[in-house]
Amino acid sequence: MTQGRLPESPKPWWNHDCSQAEKLKKRAWGIFHRYPTEANLIEFKRARSQARRVRCESQRIWNEKVFPTSWQRAIVIPIAKPGKNPQDAGNYRPIALTSCLCKLMEWIVNARLVYCLEEKGALYPFQSGFRHHRSTIDNILLLETSIREAFVRNQHLVSIFFDMEKAYDQHGGVPQGSVLSVVLFTLKINDIVKQLPLTVKGTLFVDDFQISCASANMSTIERQLQIAIRKITDWTNTNGFVIFN
């Protein structure tokens, strides 16, 4: 794994304006501390009041749990998938253009959500999609290691790759173009690996799913992978996913 230490996470509503206001307040306090004049005291109190006002504004949406109606609207732009027939409406990827302020709020929520999920170990360890210090290289190295281990043990290894068709389109409330789309989708697909038999390994990169099984007996591999495929199919059908053919 190419994991590293997670970045420290501030309060979920903390943004650039809060940081700037806090810097000005500390600067004003430093000046007053060195030169305790009445004018500097007034300037410090003004900066402190401004910092408090900015924090209150940033916290309001978070604390009141009220999402502005205008932020719930989006302009959807269909983007044709490369190499696909543009005459088929199913070959377009819907991109949702939402409010810039909405995106800023989503970034704040997303940063805190990702931090909490990583801290609590809520995500599948071998999910490498859009995580800090993770990439497709992790999954490639895991598969390569399994192949080398099977070779050393004189075993066969068979791997199967899955792709979820129109993964983001299948789930309401997670539109393409939303900052939260990836992490919410990652949470949704997290349980698919629990369907695998103990003899079958699996890795994920968001919706790209790979499973493998090693054994000296090909019949055993076929039987275990068939069990895994059946369970994966049942899970995808139950949870609204479609496996790409």
PDB file of C-alpha atoms in Angstrom:
ATOM      1  CA  MET A   1       0.000   0.000   0.000  1.00  0.00           C
ATOM      2  CA  THR A   2       1.179   3.522  -0.720  1.00  0.00           C
ATOM      3  CA  GLN A   3      -0.744   4.929   2.200  1.00  0.00           C
ATOM      4  CA  GLY A   4       0.495   8.006   4.044  1.00  0.00           C
ATOM      5  CA  ARG A   5      -0.565  10.039   7.009  1.00  0.00           C
ATOM      6  CA  LEU A   6      -3.939  11.705   6.608  1.00  0.00           C
ATOM      7  CA  PRO A   7      -3.933  15.508   6.527  1.00  0.00           C
ATOM      8  CA  GLU A   8      -5.288  17.198   9.636  1.00  0.00           C
ATOM      9  CA  SER A   9      -8.952  18.065   9.250  1.00  0.00           C
ATOM     10  CA  PRO A  10     -10.340  21.386  10.536  1.00  0.00           C
ATOM     11  CA  LYS A  11     -13.952  21.974  11.477  1.00  0.00           C
ATOM     12  CA  PRO A  12     -16.241  20.936   8.585  1.00  0.00           C
ATOM     13  CA  TRP A  13     -17.501  24.489   7.958  1.00  0.00           C
ATOM     14  CA  TRP A  14     -14.019  26.084   7.995  1.00  0.00           C
ATOM     15  CA  ASN A  15     -13.118  27.759   4.684  1.00  0.00           C
ATOM     16  CA  HIS A  16     -10.719  30.305   3.150  1.00  0.00           C
ATOM     17  CA  ASP A  17     -12.637  33.308   4.523  1.00  0.00           C
ATOM     18  CA  CYS A  18     -12.418  31.873   8.035  1.00  0.00           C
ATOM     19  CA  SER A  19      -8.657  31.381   7.650  1.00  0.00           C
ATOM     20  CA  GLN A  20      -8.111  34.916   6.407  1.00  0.00           C
ATOM     21  CA  ALA A  21     -10.220  36.458   9.181  1.00  0.00           C
ATOM     22  CA  GLU A  22      -8.343  34.399  11.786  1.00  0.00           C
ATOM     23  CA  LYS A  23      -4.968  35.557  10.392  1.00  0.00           C
ATOM     24  CA  LEU A  24      -6.040  39.208  10.559  1.00  0.00           C
ATOM     25  CA  LYS A  25      -7.210  38.746  14.133  1.00  0.00           C
ATOM     26  CA  LYS A  26      -3.897  37.177  15.191  1.00  0.00           C
ATOM     27  CA  ARG A  27      -1.953  39.893  13.402  1.00  0.00           C
ATOM     28  CA  ALA A  28      -3.961  42.608  15.177  1.00  0.00           C
ATOM     29  CA  TRP A  29      -3.400  40.878  18.519  1.00  0.00           C
ATOM     30  CA  GLY A  30       0.355  40.676  17.848  1.00  0.00           C
ATOM     31  CA  ILE A  31       0.539  44.395  17.132  1.00  0.00           C
ATOM     32  CA  PHE A  32      -1.486  45.270  20.249  1.00  0.00           C
ATOM     33  CA  HIS A  33       0.622  42.919  22.370  1.00  0.00           C
ATOM     34  CA  ARG A  34       3.822  44.715  21.296  1.00  0.00           C
ATOM     35  CA  TYR A  35       2.331  48.221  21.230  1.00  0.00           C
ATOM     36  CA  PRO A  36      -0.600  48.347  23.719  1.00  0.00           C
ATOM     37  CA  THR A  37      -2.140  51.608  22.547  1.00  0.00           C
ATOM     38  CA  GLU A  38      -5.842  52.451  22.518  1.00  0.00           C
ATOM     39  CA  ALA A  39      -5.866  52.578  18.699  1.00  0.00           C
ATOM     40  CA  ASN A  40      -4.330  49.103  18.456  1.00  0.00           C
ATOM     41  CA  LEU A  41      -6.816  47.771  21.024  1.00  0.00           C
ATOM     42  CA  ILE A  42      -9.708  49.104  18.932  1.00  0.00           C
ATOM     43  CA  GLU A  43      -8.200  47.542  15.802  1.00  0.00           C
ATOM     44  CA  PHE A  44      -7.834  44.170  17.543  1.00  0.00           C
ATOM     45  CA  LYS A  45     -11.441  44.224  18.781  1.00  0.00           C
ATOM     46  CA  ARG A  46     -12.614  45.080  15.256  1.00  0.00           C
ATOM     47  CA  ALA A  47     -10.633  42.176  13.766  1.00  0.00           C
ATOM     48  CA  ARG A  48     -11.917  39.793  16.454  1.00  0.00           C
ATOM     49  CA  SER A  49     -15.510  40.854  15.781  1.00  0.00           C
ATOM     50  CA  GLN A  50     -15.017  40.373  12.035  1.00  0.00           C
ATOM     51  CA  ALA A  51     -13.560  36.891  12.552  1.00  0.00           C
ATOM     52  CA  ARG A  52     -16.521  35.931  14.735  1.00  0.00           C
ATOM     53  CA  ARG A  53     -18.986  37.222  12.106  1.00  0.00           C
ATOM     54  CA  VAL A  54     -17.295  35.233   9.314  1.00  0.00           C
ATOM     55  CA  ARG A  55     -17.335  32.048  11.408  1.00  0.00           C
ATOM     56  CA  CYS A  56     -21.036  32.484  12.200  1.00  0.00           C
ATOM     57  CA  GLU A  57     -21.902  32.899   8.517  1.00  0.00           C
ATOM     58  CA  SER A  58     -19.914  29.781   7.606  1.00  0.00           C
ATOM     59  CA  GLN A  59     -21.549  27.720  10.344  1.00  0.00           C
ATOM     60  CA  ARG A  60     -25.122  28.774   9.633  1.00  0.00           C
ATOM     61  CA  ILE A  61     -25.951  26.339   6.798  1.00  0.00           C
ATOM     62  CA  TRP A  62     -24.144  23.540   8.601  1.00  0.00           C
ATOM     63  CA  ASN A  63     -25.848  24.112  11.977  1.00  0.00           C
ATOM     64  CA  GLU A  64     -29.346  24.915  10.715  1.00  0.00           C
ATOM     65  CA  LYS A  65     -29.266  22.006   8.217  1.00  0.00           C
ATOM     66  CA  VAL A  66     -31.098  24.121   5.644  1.00  0.00           C
ATOM     67  CA  PHE A  67     -29.993  23.627   2.033  1.00  0.00           C
ATOM     68  CA  PRO A  68     -30.888  26.590  -0.208  1.00  0.00           C
ATOM     69  CA  THR A  69     -33.481  25.693  -2.846  1.00  0.00           C
ATOM     70  CA  SER A  70     -31.477  27.383  -5.594  1.00  0.00           C
ATOM     71  CA  TRP A  71     -28.570  25.021  -4.881  1.00  0.00           C
ATOM     72  CA  GLN A  72     -30.777  22.035  -5.670  1.00  0.00           C
ATOM     73  CA  ARG A  73     -31.068  23.047  -9.320  1.00  0.00           C
ATOM     74  CA  ALA A  74     -28.478  22.158 -11.932  1.00  0.00           C
ATOM     75  CA  ILE A  75     -27.839  22.614 -15.628  1.00  0.00           C
ATOM     76  CA  VAL A  76     -27.234  19.172 -17.127  1.00  0.00           C
ATOM     77  CA  ILE A  77     -24.886  19.059 -20.118  1.00  0.00           C
ATOM     78  CA  PRO A  78     -24.753  15.776 -22.089  1.00  0.00           C
ATOM     79  CA  ILE A  79     -21.191  14.930 -23.137  1.00  0.00           C
ATOM     80  CA  ALA A  80     -20.754  12.267 -25.823  1.00  0.00           C
ATOM     81  CA  LYS A  81     -18.587   9.311 -24.809  1.00  0.00           C
ATOM     82  CA  PRO A  82     -15.541   8.981 -27.099  1.00  0.00           C
ATOM     83  CA  GLY A  83     -15.787   6.260 -29.726  1.00  0.00           C
ATOM     84  CA  LYS A  84     -19.532   5.771 -29.184  1.00  0.00           C
ATOM     85  CA  ASN A  85     -22.411   6.340 -31.608  1.00  0.00           C
ATOM     86  CA  PRO A  86     -23.559   9.958 -30.980  1.00  0.00           C
ATOM     87  CA  GLN A  87     -27.011   9.104 -32.360  1.00  0.00           C
ATOM     88  CA  ASP A  88     -27.695   6.895 -29.331  1.00  0.00           C
ATOM     89  CA  ALA A  89     -28.824   8.922 -26.300  1.00  0.00           C
ATOM     90  CA  GLY A  90     -27.439   6.196 -24.033  1.00  0.00           C
ATOM     91  CA  ASN A  91     -23.922   7.034 -25.185  1.00  0.00           C
ATOM     92  CA  TYR A  92     -23.879  10.427 -23.480  1.00  0.00           C
ATOM     93  CA  ARG A  93     -22.526  11.194 -20.006  1.00  0.00           C
ATOM     94  CA  PRO A  94     -24.700  13.718 -18.090  1.00  0.00           C
ATOM     95  CA  ILE A  95     -22.598  16.395 -16.386  1.00  0.00           C
ATOM     96  CA  ALA A  96     -24.439  18.493 -13.786  1.00  0.00           C
ATOM     97  CA  LEU A  97     -23.377  22.139 -13.463  1.00  0.00           C
ATOM     98  CA  THR A  98     -24.382  23.277  -9.992  1.00  0.00           C
ATOM     99  CA  SER A  99     -24.000  26.514  -8.038  1.00  0.00           C
ATOM    100  CA  CYS A 100     -20.388  27.535  -7.289  1.00  0.00           C
ATOM    101  CA  LEU A 101     -21.381  28.229  -3.671  1.00  0.00           C
ATOM    102  CA  CYS A 102     -22.978  24.791  -3.554  1.00  0.00           C
ATOM    103  CA  LYS A 103     -19.727  23.243  -4.773  1.00  0.00           C
ATOM    104  CA  LEU A 104     -17.788  25.112  -2.088  1.00  0.00           C
ATOM    105  CA  MET A 105     -20.116  23.728   0.577  1.00  0.00           C
ATOM    106  CA  GLU A 106     -19.781  20.243  -0.936  1.00  0.00           C
ATOM    107  CA  TRP A 107     -15.983  20.516  -0.770  1.00  0.00           C
ATOM    108  CA  ILE A 108     -16.220  21.374   2.931  1.00  0.00           C
ATOM    109  CA  VAL A 109     -18.552  18.426   3.613  1.00  0.00           C
ATOM    110  CA  ASN A 110     -16.504  16.102   1.406  1.00  0.00           C
ATOM    111  CA  ALA A 111     -13.218  16.926   3.151  1.00  0.00           C
ATOM    112  CA  ARG A 112     -14.709  16.166   6.552  1.00  0.00           C
ATOM    113  CA  LEU A 113     -16.557  13.047   5.366  1.00  0.00           C
ATOM    114  CA  VAL A 114     -13.452  11.550   3.744  1.00  0.00           C
ATOM    115  CA  TYR A 115     -11.394  12.278   6.865  1.00  0.00           C
ATOM    116  CA  CYS A 116     -13.928  10.561   9.131  1.00  0.00           C
ATOM    117  CA  LEU A 117     -14.271   7.540   6.839  1.00  0.00           C
ATOM    118  CA  GLU A 118     -10.517   7.069   6.685  1.00  0.00           C
ATOM    119  CA  GLU A 119     -10.055   7.561  10.426  1.00  0.00           C
ATOM    120  CA  LYS A 120     -12.723   4.977  11.255  1.00  0.00           C
ATOM    121  CA  GLY A 121     -11.546   2.513   8.591  1.00  0.00           C
ATOM    122  CA  ALA A 122     -14.995   2.478   7.016  1.00  0.00           C
ATOM    123  CA  LEU A 123     -13.746   2.000   3.456  1.00  0.00           C
ATOM    124  CA  TYR A 124     -12.601  -1.304   1.980  1.00  0.00           C
ATOM    125  CA  PRO A 125      -8.775  -1.472   2.392  1.00  0.00           C
ATOM    126  CA  PHE A 126      -8.274  -2.400  -1.263  1.00  0.00           C
ATOM    127  CA  GLN A 127     -10.456   0.397  -2.660  1.00  0.00           C
ATOM    128  CA  SER A 128      -7.915   2.718  -4.311  1.00  0.00           C
ATOM    129  CA  GLY A 129     -10.193   5.125  -6.139  1.00  0.00           C
ATOM    130  CA  PHE A 130      -9.751   8.837  -5.312  1.00  0.00           C
ATOM    131  CA  ARG A 131      -8.156   8.274  -1.904  1.00  0.00           C
ATOM    132  CA  HIS A 132      -5.145  10.008  -0.390  1.00  0.00           C
ATOM    133  CA  HIS A 133      -1.876   8.400  -1.498  1.00  0.00           C
ATOM    134  CA  ARG A 134      -3.700   5.659  -3.450  1.00  0.00           C
ATOM    135  CA  SER A 135      -3.801   4.925  -7.175  1.00  0.00           C
ATOM    136  CA  THR A 136      -4.311   2.153  -9.732  1.00  0.00           C
ATOM    137  CA  ILE A 137      -0.679   1.191  -9.084  1.00  0.00           C
ATOM    138  CA  ASP A 138      -1.764  -0.277  -5.728  1.00  0.00           C
ATOM    139  CA  ASN A 139      -4.229  -2.621  -7.418  1.00  0.00           C
ATOM    140  CA  ILE A 140      -1.773  -3.576 -10.157  1.00  0.00           C
ATOM    141  CA  LEU A 141       0.916  -4.422  -7.594  1.00  0.00           C
ATOM    142  CA  LEU A 142      -1.512  -6.529  -5.554  1.00  0.00           C
ATOM    143  CA  LEU A 143      -2.519  -8.528  -8.613  1.00  0.00           C
ATOM    144  CA  GLU A 144       1.098  -8.905  -9.726  1.00  0.00           C
ATOM    145  CA  THR A 145       2.055 -10.148  -6.251  1.00  0.00           C
ATOM    146  CA  SER A 146      -0.753 -12.722  -6.344  1.00  0.00           C
ATOM    147  CA  ILE A 147       0.418 -13.919  -9.770  1.00  0.00           C
ATOM    148  CA  ARG A 148       4.028 -14.268  -8.589  1.00  0.00           C
ATOM    149  CA  GLU A 149       2.958 -16.125  -5.431  1.00  0.00           C
ATOM    150  CA  ALA A 150       0.844 -18.542  -7.506  1.00  0.00           C
ATOM    151  CA  PHE A 151       3.781 -19.101  -9.877  1.00  0.00           C
ATOM    152  CA  VAL A 152       6.125 -19.921  -6.968  1.00  0.00           C
ATOM    153  CA  ARG A 153       3.599 -22.415  -5.585  1.00  0.00           C
ATOM    154  CA  ASN A 154       2.997 -24.029  -9.006  1.00  0.00           C
ATOM    155  CA  GLN A 155      -0.612 -22.855  -8.972  1.00  0.00           C
ATOM    156  CA  HIS A 156      -2.952 -21.422 -11.571  1.00  0.00           C
ATOM    157  CA  LEU A 157      -4.452 -17.957 -11.111  1.00  0.00           C
ATOM    158  CA  VAL A 158      -7.540 -16.638 -12.883  1.00  0.00           C
ATOM    159  CA  SER A 159      -8.660 -13.017 -12.673  1.00  0.00           C
ATOM    160  CA  ILE A 160     -11.961 -11.435 -13.768  1.00  0.00           C
ATOM    161  CA  PHE A 161     -12.573  -7.708 -14.274  1.00  0.00           C
ATOM    162  CA  PHE A 162     -15.962  -6.005 -13.884  1.00  0.00           C
ATOM    163  CA  ASP A 163     -17.181  -2.534 -14.796  1.00  0.00           C
ATOM    164  CA  MET A 164     -20.447  -1.049 -13.564  1.00  0.00           C
ATOM    165  CA  GLU A 165     -22.478   0.292 -16.474  1.00  0.00           C
ATOM    166  CA  LYS A 166     -23.461   3.966 -16.055  1.00  0.00           C
ATOM    167  CA  ALA A 167     -22.486   3.689 -12.407  1.00  0.00           C
ATOM    168  CA  TYR A 168     -23.230   7.287 -11.417  1.00  0.00           C
ATOM    169  CA  ASP A 169     -26.393   7.490 -13.495  1.00  0.00           C
ATOM    170  CA  GLN A 170     -28.066   4.633 -11.659  1.00  0.00           C
ATOM    171  CA  HIS A 171     -28.312   6.359  -8.287  1.00  0.00           C
ATOM    172  CA  GLY A 172     -30.503   9.356  -7.616  1.00  0.00           C
ATOM    173  CA  GLY A 173     -28.917  12.179  -5.660  1.00  0.00           C
ATOM    174  CA  VAL A 174     -25.394  11.417  -6.889  1.00  0.00           C
ATOM    175  CA  PRO A 175     -25.145  13.328 -10.187  1.00  0.00           C
ATOM    176  CA  GLN A 176     -22.015  13.485 -12.314  1.00  0.00           C
ATOM    177  CA  GLY A 177     -20.377  16.837 -11.643  1.00  0.00           C
ATOM    178  CA  SER A 178     -21.168  16.796  -7.930  1.00  0.00           C
ATOM    179  CA  VAL A 179     -18.180  17.015  -5.584  1.00  0.00           C
ATOM    180  CA  LEU A 180     -19.729  14.339  -3.345  1.00  0.00           C
ATOM    181  CA  SER A 181     -20.443  11.862  -6.150  1.00  0.00           C
ATOM    182  CA  VAL A 182     -17.292   9.785  -5.849  1.00  0.00           C
ATOM    183  CA  VAL A 183     -17.192   9.343  -2.078  1.00  0.00           C
ATOM    184  CA  LEU A 184     -20.926   8.567  -1.840  1.00  0.00           C
ATOM    185  CA  PHE A 185     -20.647   6.066  -4.678  1.00  0.00           C
ATOM    186  CA  THR A 186     -17.615   4.514  -2.979  1.00  0.00           C
ATOM    187  CA  LEU A 187     -19.678   4.035   0.177  1.00  0.00           C
ATOM    188  CA  LYS A 188     -22.492   2.475  -1.825  1.00  0.00           C
ATOM    189  CA  ILE A 189     -20.277  -0.077  -3.568  1.00  0.00           C
ATOM    190  CA  ASN A 190     -18.229  -0.818  -0.443  1.00  0.00           C
ATOM    191  CA  ASP A 191     -20.199  -3.964   0.459  1.00  0.00           C
ATOM    192  CA  ILE A 192     -19.715  -5.731  -2.870  1.00  0.00           C
ATOM    193  CA  VAL A 193     -16.465  -7.284  -1.630  1.00  0.00           C
ATOM    194  CA  LYS A 194     -18.331  -8.936   1.253  1.00  0.00           C
ATOM    195  CA  GLN A 195     -19.955 -11.213  -1.307  1.00  0.00           C
ATOM    196  CA  LEU A 196     -16.655 -12.921  -2.166  1.00  0.00           C
ATOM    197  CA  PRO A 197     -15.759 -16.407  -0.872  1.00  0.00           C
ATOM    198  CA  LEU A 198     -12.704 -16.504   1.393  1.00  0.00           C
ATOM    199  CA  THR A 199     -10.632 -18.062  -1.403  1.00  0.00           C
ATOM    200  CA  VAL A 200     -11.327 -15.162  -3.787  1.00  0.00           C
ATOM    201  CA  LYS A 201      -9.454 -11.850  -3.544  1.00  0.00           C
ATOM    202  CA  GLY A 202     -10.848  -8.543  -4.799  1.00  0.00           C
ATOM    203  CA  THR A 203      -9.745  -4.957  -5.453  1.00  0.00           C
ATOM    204  CA  LEU A 204     -11.696  -1.828  -6.384  1.00  0.00           C
ATOM    205  CA  PHE A 205     -10.971   1.431  -8.133  1.00  0.00           C
ATOM    206  CA  VAL A 206     -14.291   3.230  -7.609  1.00  0.00           C
ATOM    207  CA  ASP A 207     -16.592   1.131  -9.896  1.00  0.00           C
ATOM    208  CA  ASP A 208     -13.863  -0.989 -11.532  1.00  0.00           C
ATOM    209  CA  PHE A 209     -13.873  -4.327  -9.723  1.00  0.00           C
ATOM    210  CA  GLN A 210     -11.308  -7.114 -10.042  1.00  0.00           C
ATOM    211  CA  ILE A 211     -11.420 -10.564  -8.468  1.00  0.00           C
ATOM    212  CA  SER A 212      -8.906 -13.415  -8.597  1.00  0.00           C
ATOM    213  CA  CYS A 213      -8.529 -16.955  -7.341  1.00  0.00           C
ATOM    214  CA  ALA A 214      -5.434 -19.174  -7.173  1.00  0.00           C
ATOM    215  CA  SER A 215      -5.258 -22.931  -6.797  1.00  0.00           C
ATOM    216  CA  ALA A 216      -3.403 -25.965  -8.118  1.00  0.00           C
ATOM    217  CA  ASN A 217      -6.749 -27.290  -9.355  1.00  0.00           C
ATOM    218  CA  MET A 218      -8.502 -25.423 -12.189  1.00  0.00           C
ATOM    219  CA  SER A 219     -11.834 -27.008 -11.286  1.00  0.00           C
ATOM    220  CA  THR A 220     -11.579 -25.474  -7.822  1.00  0.00           C
ATOM    221  CA  ILE A 221     -10.857 -22.054  -9.321  1.00  0.00           C
ATOM    222  CA  GLU A 222     -13.802 -22.302 -11.709  1.00  0.00           C
ATOM    223  CA  ARG A 223     -16.142 -23.371  -8.912  1.00  0.00           C
ATOM    224  CA  GLN A 224     -15.051 -20.569  -6.541  1.00  0.00           C
ATOM    225  CA  LEU A 225     -15.203 -17.878  -9.216  1.00  0.00           C
ATOM    226  CA  GLN A 226     -18.629 -19.055 -10.341  1.00  0.00           C
ATOM    227  CA  ILE A 227     -19.874 -18.753  -6.764  1.00  0.00           C
ATOM    228  CA  ALA A 228     -18.372 -15.264  -6.580  1.00  0.00           C
ATOM    229  CA  ILE A 229     -19.954 -14.196  -9.895  1.00  0.00           C
ATOM    230  CA  ARG A 230     -23.374 -15.428  -8.816  1.00  0.00           C
ATOM    231  CA  LYS A 231     -23.176 -13.560  -5.502  1.00  0.00           C
ATOM    232  CA  ILE A 232     -21.890 -10.400  -7.196  1.00  0.00           C
ATOM    233  CA  THR A 233     -24.733 -10.553  -9.719  1.00  0.00           C
ATOM    234  CA  ASP A 234     -27.329 -10.984  -6.962  1.00  0.00           C
ATOM    235  CA  TRP A 235     -25.835  -8.046  -5.045  1.00  0.00           C
ATOM    236  CA  THR A 236     -25.758  -5.738  -8.063  1.00  0.00           C
ATOM    237  CA  ASN A 237     -29.369  -6.580  -8.931  1.00  0.00           C
ATOM    238  CA  THR A 238     -30.488  -5.901  -5.369  1.00  0.00           C
ATOM    239  CA  ASN A 239     -28.592  -2.613  -5.108  1.00  0.00           C
ATOM    240  CA  GLY A 240     -29.462  -1.154  -8.506  1.00  0.00           C
ATOM    241  CA  PHE A 241     -26.139  -1.688 -10.284  1.00  0.00           C
ATOM    242  CA  VAL A 242     -25.717  -3.043 -13.807  1.00  0.00           C
ATOM    243  CA  ILE A 243     -22.580  -4.981 -14.763  1.00  0.00           C
ATOM    244  CA  PHE A 244     -21.212  -3.768 -18.092  1.00  0.00           C
ATOM    245  CA  ASN A 245     -21.140  -6.450 -20.799  1.00  0.00           C
TER     246      ASN A 245
END
